[in-house]
Amino acid sequence: MYLNLLRKEILAKILKVNNRKLIKGFLSLPFRIYQNYSQWVPPFEHEMKKIIRGKGSQLLANGPHEFFVATEGSQVVGRICVGKDEVLNNAKGVNHAFFALFESINEEKVAHALLNKAKQWALERGAVYLKGPVSPTNGDDYRGLLVENFETPPSILMPFNPDYYPKFFQNYDCYLKYYAFSYDPQKAISDREFKLTEIAKSRYGYKVENADFSNMKKLSRDLYEIMLNSMPDWEEDLIPPSFNEIYEMAKTMKLVASPELVIIARTVENRPIGFLVALPDYNDVIRKIKGKLFPFGWIKLLTEKKRIDKVRVAILFVSEDYRNKGVPSAMFVKAYENIVKNGYKHIEGSSISWKNSVMLANAKRVGGNLYKTYVVFGKNIAAKPLSLDEIYGRAAWKFEEMASG
């Protein structure tokens, strides 16, 4: 009994990551936790090293942050990053802290010690709400915990975690929820759907086409314009990226995707009004190279590209003045035709916010099957109840609308 109690105390020890040994422990922990999970996809080693060294993450550049580990003796058994995104807080009118890159062995005392450290850190910096996990890349790859369907491997740049993680957050609220849909390319989109998209394009005066990769700056300007005109205020944890961020995204997209997997919607006058990005699912290859692109992993990544049989529809935006005019469906139909033509056998569409009723309806209408759910958890850490405005800022009206509807 004494030894067991002593072990519990050791497990709760939290250390700030401030030396090479702890950095190594922080980075290597997932490889031990997930060693028996064939579904897990290791992160790119070079990317994680850049993030923990303070580079390569716009999120971490937006405010104070720190990395912590939980230890048992000399062994790292848990980790967490905690910070404040001052740019997002100012844009949304909230005072939040976040946590990211959370990992823990299957021991509640470890997980709770890490989360309590995050809460303490946030309170010391005046935050009233703690939320996470969020993504240090501002993407979907670390955003939220998987809470439903742990058997199916994740698609490219989507999270995966052990099924015991959600129990650590029983005292947290569901702050945000996202869904992933699966589609079977062998079950063709109905003739009715094709006809409806043609009618919509004719009625509202727009067209859909493959992206032109020959001029990446022009393509980036188009994508940037669409994002500025399309990101709704109820996307509470998203703000439009800068042009430079879009340009870097477009250059990366050119390396991993093809013009046939990037669809642009334009008015008849050629104004860009929407775009869709689908990515080949490289996850099986990333598992084989164990997240190491260098020195030879990138060669395997490129040589096995033709063997990939799954794509993920990862990004879809439509300008506000062209919503409810069939643009998402028209772009999806165009992408679907290209996906089938190129021999892909599986499609995932992800992720769609629980509040985006239009996109959820569109996903189901074109044959989507909801098969994975992800949750970003949140907790009031103030000494008083919080209003919806304090929790969701400028998105509060959407939650009031949901509650009343």
Coordinates of C-alpha atoms in Angstrom, one line a residue:
M1 CA 0.0 0.0 0.0
Y2 CA 2.8 2.4 1.0
L3 CA 4.6 1.8 -2.3
N4 CA 1.4 2.3 -4.3
L5 CA 0.7 5.6 -2.6
L6 CA 4.3 6.8 -3.2
R7 CA 3.9 5.9 -6.9
K8 CA 0.8 8.1 -7.0
E9 CA 2.7 11.0 -5.6
I10 CA 5.6 10.6 -8.0
L11 CA 3.2 10.4 -10.9
A12 CA 1.8 13.8 -10.1
K13 CA 5.1 15.6 -10.4
I14 CA 5.0 18.3 -13.1
L15 CA 8.1 19.9 -14.6
K16 CA 8.5 22.8 -17.0
V17 CA 10.2 21.8 -20.2
N18 CA 13.4 23.8 -20.1
N19 CA 16.3 21.5 -21.0
R20 CA 17.2 19.0 -23.7
K21 CA 16.4 15.9 -21.6
L22 CA 12.8 17.1 -21.0
I23 CA 12.4 18.2 -24.6
K24 CA 13.4 14.7 -25.7
G25 CA 10.9 13.3 -23.2
F26 CA 8.1 15.5 -24.4
L27 CA 8.7 14.6 -28.1
S28 CA 9.2 10.8 -27.5
L29 CA 6.2 10.2 -25.2
P30 CA 3.6 9.6 -27.9
F31 CA 5.8 6.8 -29.4
R32 CA 5.5 4.9 -26.1
I33 CA 1.8 5.6 -25.5
Y34 CA 0.8 4.6 -29.0
Q35 CA 3.2 1.7 -29.6
N36 CA 0.3 -0.8 -29.5
Y37 CA -2.1 1.4 -31.5
S38 CA -1.8 0.5 -35.2
Q39 CA -4.2 3.3 -36.1
W40 CA -1.9 6.0 -34.8
V41 CA 0.1 8.2 -37.2
P42 CA 3.3 9.7 -35.9
P43 CA 3.8 13.4 -36.3
F44 CA 6.6 14.7 -38.6
E45 CA 9.7 14.8 -36.4
H46 CA 11.0 18.0 -37.9
E47 CA 7.7 19.8 -37.4
M48 CA 7.4 18.9 -33.8
K49 CA 11.0 19.9 -33.1
K50 CA 10.3 23.3 -34.6
I51 CA 7.1 23.8 -32.6
I52 CA 8.7 23.0 -29.2
R53 CA 11.6 25.3 -30.1
G54 CA 9.2 28.2 -30.7
K55 CA 9.1 28.1 -34.5
G56 CA 6.6 27.0 -37.0
S57 CA 3.4 27.7 -35.1
Q58 CA 1.3 30.8 -35.6
L59 CA -0.8 29.9 -32.5
L60 CA 2.2 29.9 -30.2
A61 CA 3.5 33.1 -31.8
N62 CA 0.2 34.8 -30.9
G63 CA 0.9 34.9 -27.1
P64 CA 2.6 33.4 -24.0
H65 CA 2.9 29.7 -23.8
E66 CA 4.8 27.0 -21.9
F67 CA 5.4 23.2 -22.2
F68 CA 5.1 20.9 -19.2
V69 CA 5.7 17.2 -18.6
A70 CA 4.5 14.8 -15.9
T71 CA 7.2 12.4 -14.6
E72 CA 7.4 9.2 -12.7
G73 CA 10.9 9.1 -11.4
S74 CA 13.0 9.9 -14.5
Q75 CA 10.4 8.8 -17.0
V76 CA 8.0 11.2 -18.7
V77 CA 4.4 9.9 -18.5
G78 CA 2.4 12.9 -19.6
R79 CA 2.7 16.2 -21.4
I80 CA 0.8 19.4 -22.2
C81 CA 1.3 22.8 -23.8
V82 CA -0.7 25.7 -22.3
G83 CA -0.9 29.3 -23.7
K84 CA -3.0 32.3 -24.6
D85 CA -3.8 33.2 -28.1
E86 CA -4.1 37.0 -27.7
V87 CA -4.8 37.6 -31.4
L88 CA -7.8 35.3 -31.3
N89 CA -9.0 36.5 -27.9
N90 CA -9.0 40.1 -29.2
A91 CA -10.7 39.2 -32.5
K92 CA -13.4 37.2 -30.7
G93 CA -13.8 39.3 -27.6
V94 CA -12.9 36.6 -25.1
N95 CA -10.3 36.0 -22.4
H96 CA -9.4 32.3 -22.9
A97 CA -6.4 30.1 -22.4
F98 CA -5.8 26.9 -24.3
F99 CA -4.0 23.6 -23.9
A100 CA -2.5 21.6 -26.7
L101 CA -0.4 18.5 -27.4
F102 CA -1.9 16.7 -24.5
E103 CA -0.8 13.1 -23.9
S104 CA -1.0 10.9 -20.8
I105 CA -0.6 7.3 -19.8
N106 CA -3.8 5.6 -18.6
E107 CA -3.6 7.1 -15.1
E108 CA -6.1 9.8 -14.0
K109 CA -3.8 11.3 -11.5
V110 CA -1.3 12.1 -14.2
A111 CA -3.8 13.6 -16.5
H112 CA -5.5 15.7 -13.8
A113 CA -2.1 17.0 -12.6
L114 CA -1.3 18.2 -16.1
L115 CA -4.8 19.8 -16.5
N116 CA -4.5 21.4 -13.0
K117 CA -1.2 22.9 -14.0
A118 CA -2.7 24.3 -17.2
K119 CA -5.6 25.8 -15.1
Q120 CA -3.1 27.3 -12.6
W121 CA -1.0 28.8 -15.5
A122 CA -4.2 30.2 -17.1
L123 CA -5.5 31.8 -13.9
E124 CA -2.1 33.4 -13.2
R125 CA -2.5 35.2 -16.6
G126 CA -6.0 36.3 -16.0
A127 CA -7.9 33.9 -18.2
V128 CA -11.5 32.9 -17.3
Y129 CA -11.9 29.9 -19.5
L130 CA -9.6 27.0 -20.5
K131 CA -10.2 25.0 -23.7
G132 CA -8.5 22.3 -25.6
P133 CA -7.0 20.4 -27.1
V134 CA -6.3 22.9 -29.8
S135 CA -3.9 22.7 -32.7
P136 CA -0.5 24.4 -32.7
T137 CA -0.6 24.3 -36.5
N138 CA -4.1 26.0 -36.6
G139 CA -5.3 22.9 -38.5
D140 CA -7.3 19.9 -37.7
D141 CA -4.4 17.6 -36.8
Y142 CA -4.4 18.2 -33.1
R143 CA -7.7 19.9 -32.6
G144 CA -10.1 18.1 -30.3
L145 CA -10.2 14.6 -29.0
L146 CA -11.7 11.7 -30.9
V147 CA -14.7 10.5 -28.8
E148 CA -16.4 8.1 -31.3
N149 CA -15.0 5.4 -33.6
F150 CA -11.6 4.5 -32.3
E151 CA -11.4 1.4 -34.6
T152 CA -11.0 3.2 -38.0
P153 CA -7.7 4.8 -38.6
P154 CA -7.7 8.6 -38.9
S155 CA -7.4 10.4 -42.2
I156 CA -4.6 12.7 -43.1
L157 CA -4.1 15.5 -40.6
M158 CA -6.9 14.3 -38.3
P159 CA -6.5 13.5 -34.6
F160 CA -6.3 10.1 -33.0
N161 CA -6.1 9.3 -29.3
P162 CA -6.6 6.3 -27.0
D163 CA -10.2 5.6 -26.0
Y164 CA -9.4 6.3 -22.4
Y165 CA -8.6 10.0 -23.0
P166 CA -12.3 11.3 -22.8
K167 CA -12.7 10.1 -19.3
F168 CA -10.1 12.6 -18.2
F169 CA -12.5 15.4 -19.2
Q170 CA -15.7 14.3 -17.4
N171 CA -15.7 17.6 -15.4
Y172 CA -15.3 19.7 -18.6
D173 CA -18.0 21.0 -20.9
C174 CA -18.3 20.3 -24.6
Y175 CA -16.9 23.6 -26.0
L176 CA -16.9 22.6 -29.7
K177 CA -17.8 19.5 -31.6
Y178 CA -16.8 18.4 -35.1
Y179 CA -17.8 15.5 -37.4
A180 CA -16.2 13.4 -40.1
F181 CA -18.2 11.8 -42.9
S182 CA -17.2 8.9 -45.0
Y183 CA -18.3 8.5 -48.7
D184 CA -18.1 5.5 -51.0
P185 CA -17.0 6.5 -54.5
Q186 CA -18.5 3.2 -55.8
K187 CA -22.0 4.5 -54.9
A188 CA -22.3 7.2 -57.4
I189 CA -23.9 10.6 -56.6
S190 CA -27.5 10.4 -57.9
D191 CA -28.4 11.8 -61.3
R192 CA -30.7 14.1 -59.4
E193 CA -27.8 15.7 -57.6
F194 CA -25.9 16.2 -60.9
K195 CA -29.0 17.9 -62.4
L196 CA -29.5 20.1 -59.3
T197 CA -26.0 21.4 -59.4
E198 CA -26.2 22.2 -63.1
I199 CA -29.5 24.1 -62.4
A200 CA -27.9 26.0 -59.6
K201 CA -24.8 27.0 -61.6
S202 CA -27.1 28.3 -64.4
R203 CA -29.5 30.1 -62.1
Y204 CA -26.9 31.8 -60.0
G205 CA -24.3 32.4 -62.7
Y206 CA -21.2 30.5 -61.5
K207 CA -18.9 27.7 -62.7
V208 CA -16.5 25.2 -61.0
E209 CA -13.1 24.2 -62.3
N210 CA -9.8 22.6 -61.4
A211 CA -7.3 24.9 -59.8
D212 CA -4.4 26.3 -61.9
F213 CA -1.1 25.5 -60.2
S214 CA 0.9 27.3 -62.9
N215 CA 0.6 30.6 -61.0
M216 CA 0.6 30.0 -57.3
K217 CA 0.6 33.7 -56.3
K218 CA -2.6 34.2 -58.3
L219 CA -4.2 31.1 -56.9
S220 CA -3.2 32.3 -53.4
R221 CA -4.8 35.7 -54.0
D222 CA -8.0 33.9 -55.1
L223 CA -8.0 31.7 -52.0
Y224 CA -7.3 34.7 -49.8
E225 CA -10.1 36.7 -51.2
I226 CA -12.5 33.8 -50.8
M227 CA -11.5 33.3 -47.1
L228 CA -11.9 37.0 -46.3
N229 CA -15.4 36.9 -47.7
S230 CA -16.5 33.6 -46.3
M231 CA -15.3 32.9 -42.8
P232 CA -18.5 33.4 -40.6
D233 CA -18.3 35.1 -37.2
W234 CA -19.7 32.0 -35.6
E235 CA -16.6 30.0 -36.4
E236 CA -15.5 31.0 -32.9
D237 CA -12.0 29.6 -33.0
L238 CA -11.1 30.7 -36.5
I239 CA -10.0 34.0 -38.0
P240 CA -9.0 34.7 -41.6
P241 CA -5.3 33.9 -42.2
S242 CA -2.9 36.4 -43.7
F243 CA -2.0 36.3 -47.4
N244 CA 1.5 34.9 -46.5
E245 CA -0.1 32.1 -44.6
I246 CA -2.3 31.3 -47.5
Y247 CA 0.6 31.4 -49.9
E248 CA 2.6 29.0 -47.8
M249 CA -0.4 26.7 -47.6
A250 CA -0.8 26.8 -51.4
K251 CA 2.9 25.9 -51.9
T252 CA 2.5 22.9 -49.6
M253 CA -0.7 22.0 -51.3
K254 CA 1.0 21.9 -54.6
L255 CA 3.5 19.3 -53.3
V256 CA 1.0 16.9 -51.8
A257 CA -2.2 17.3 -53.9
S258 CA -3.0 17.8 -57.6
P259 CA -5.0 20.5 -59.5
E260 CA -7.8 18.0 -59.8
L261 CA -8.2 17.8 -56.1
V262 CA -8.5 21.6 -55.6
I263 CA -11.7 23.0 -57.0
I264 CA -12.4 26.7 -57.5
A265 CA -15.9 28.2 -57.9
R266 CA -16.1 31.5 -59.9
T267 CA -18.8 33.8 -61.1
V268 CA -19.2 34.1 -64.9
E269 CA -17.1 37.3 -64.6
N270 CA -14.3 35.1 -63.0
R271 CA -14.6 36.4 -59.4
P272 CA -13.5 33.6 -57.1
I273 CA -16.4 32.7 -54.7
G274 CA -15.5 29.3 -53.3
F275 CA -12.8 26.6 -53.1
L276 CA -12.5 23.0 -52.0
V277 CA -9.3 21.1 -51.2
A278 CA -9.0 17.4 -51.0
L279 CA -5.8 15.7 -49.9
P280 CA -4.4 12.2 -50.7
D281 CA -4.3 10.3 -47.5
Y282 CA -0.6 9.8 -46.9
N283 CA -1.1 8.3 -43.5
D284 CA -0.1 4.7 -44.3
V285 CA 3.2 6.0 -45.8
I286 CA 3.8 8.3 -42.8
R287 CA 3.4 5.2 -40.5
K288 CA 6.0 3.4 -42.5
I289 CA 8.6 6.2 -42.3
K290 CA 7.7 6.7 -38.6
G291 CA 7.3 10.5 -39.1
K292 CA 10.9 10.9 -40.3
L293 CA 11.0 12.8 -43.6
F294 CA 14.8 13.0 -43.5
P295 CA 17.1 11.8 -44.9
F296 CA 15.1 9.4 -47.1
G297 CA 11.5 9.4 -45.8
W298 CA 10.4 12.0 -48.3
I299 CA 11.5 9.8 -51.2
K300 CA 9.2 7.0 -50.0
L301 CA 6.4 9.6 -49.5
L302 CA 6.7 10.6 -53.2
T303 CA 7.2 7.2 -54.7
E304 CA 4.2 5.7 -52.9
K305 CA 1.8 8.5 -53.8
K306 CA 0.3 6.5 -56.7
R307 CA -0.6 3.7 -54.3
I308 CA -2.8 5.9 -52.1
D309 CA -6.5 4.9 -52.4
K310 CA -8.1 7.4 -50.0
V311 CA -8.6 11.2 -50.1
R312 CA -9.8 13.6 -47.5
V313 CA -11.9 16.6 -48.4
A314 CA -10.4 18.9 -45.9
I315 CA -11.2 22.5 -46.7
L316 CA -14.3 24.1 -48.1
F317 CA -15.2 27.8 -48.1
V318 CA -17.9 29.8 -49.9
S319 CA -18.2 33.6 -50.1
E320 CA -21.1 34.9 -48.0
D321 CA -23.0 36.3 -51.0
Y322 CA -23.1 32.9 -52.7
R323 CA -24.3 30.8 -49.7
N324 CA -27.4 28.7 -50.1
K325 CA -26.9 28.7 -53.9
G326 CA -25.6 25.1 -54.3
V327 CA -21.9 26.1 -54.5
P328 CA -20.6 23.5 -51.9
S329 CA -22.5 20.7 -53.7
A330 CA -21.3 21.8 -57.1
M331 CA -17.7 21.8 -56.0
F332 CA -18.0 18.5 -54.3
V333 CA -19.6 16.9 -57.4
K334 CA -16.7 18.2 -59.5
A335 CA -14.2 16.8 -57.0
Y336 CA -16.1 13.6 -56.8
E337 CA -15.8 13.1 -60.6
N338 CA -12.1 13.7 -60.4
I339 CA -11.6 11.4 -57.4
V340 CA -13.5 8.5 -59.2
K341 CA -11.5 9.2 -62.4
N342 CA -8.2 8.9 -60.5
G343 CA -9.2 5.5 -58.9
Y344 CA -9.5 6.5 -55.3
K345 CA -11.7 4.0 -53.3
H346 CA -12.4 5.9 -50.1
I347 CA -13.4 9.5 -49.3
E348 CA -13.6 11.3 -46.0
G349 CA -15.1 14.8 -45.6
S350 CA -13.9 16.5 -42.4
S351 CA -14.3 18.3 -40.3
I352 CA -17.7 19.9 -40.1
S353 CA -18.8 22.0 -37.1
W354 CA -21.8 20.8 -35.1
K355 CA -23.3 24.3 -35.7
N356 CA -22.9 24.3 -39.5
S357 CA -26.4 22.9 -40.2
V358 CA -26.2 23.7 -43.9
M359 CA -22.9 21.8 -44.5
L360 CA -24.1 18.9 -42.3
A361 CA -27.3 18.7 -44.5
N362 CA -25.2 18.9 -47.7
A363 CA -22.8 16.2 -46.5
K364 CA -25.7 13.8 -45.9
R365 CA -27.5 14.7 -49.1
V366 CA -24.5 13.7 -51.3
G367 CA -24.2 10.4 -49.5
G368 CA -22.1 11.1 -46.5
N369 CA -22.1 8.8 -43.5
L370 CA -21.3 10.4 -40.1
Y371 CA -18.7 8.1 -38.7
K372 CA -16.3 10.0 -36.4
T373 CA -16.9 12.7 -33.7
Y374 CA -14.3 15.0 -32.1
V375 CA -14.7 17.3 -29.1
V376 CA -12.8 20.4 -27.9
F377 CA -13.4 20.5 -24.2
G378 CA -13.8 23.7 -22.1
K379 CA -13.9 24.7 -18.5
N380 CA -14.9 27.8 -16.6
I381 CA -11.9 28.6 -14.3
A382 CA -13.3 31.9 -13.1
A383 CA -14.7 32.4 -9.6
K384 CA -18.2 33.1 -11.0
P385 CA -20.5 31.8 -13.6
L386 CA -19.7 32.9 -17.2
S387 CA -22.1 34.2 -19.8
L388 CA -22.3 32.9 -23.3
D389 CA -20.5 36.1 -24.4
E390 CA -17.6 35.3 -22.1
I391 CA -17.4 31.7 -23.4
Y392 CA -18.1 32.2 -27.1
G393 CA -17.6 35.9 -27.6
R394 CA -18.9 37.1 -31.0
A395 CA -20.2 33.6 -31.7
A396 CA -22.6 33.6 -28.7
W397 CA -25.6 34.5 -30.8
K398 CA -25.2 31.1 -32.7
F399 CA -25.4 29.2 -29.4
E400 CA -28.4 31.2 -28.3
E401 CA -30.0 30.4 -31.7
M402 CA -29.3 26.7 -31.2
A403 CA -30.7 26.7 -27.7
S404 CA -33.9 28.4 -28.8
G405 CA -34.2 26.3 -31.9

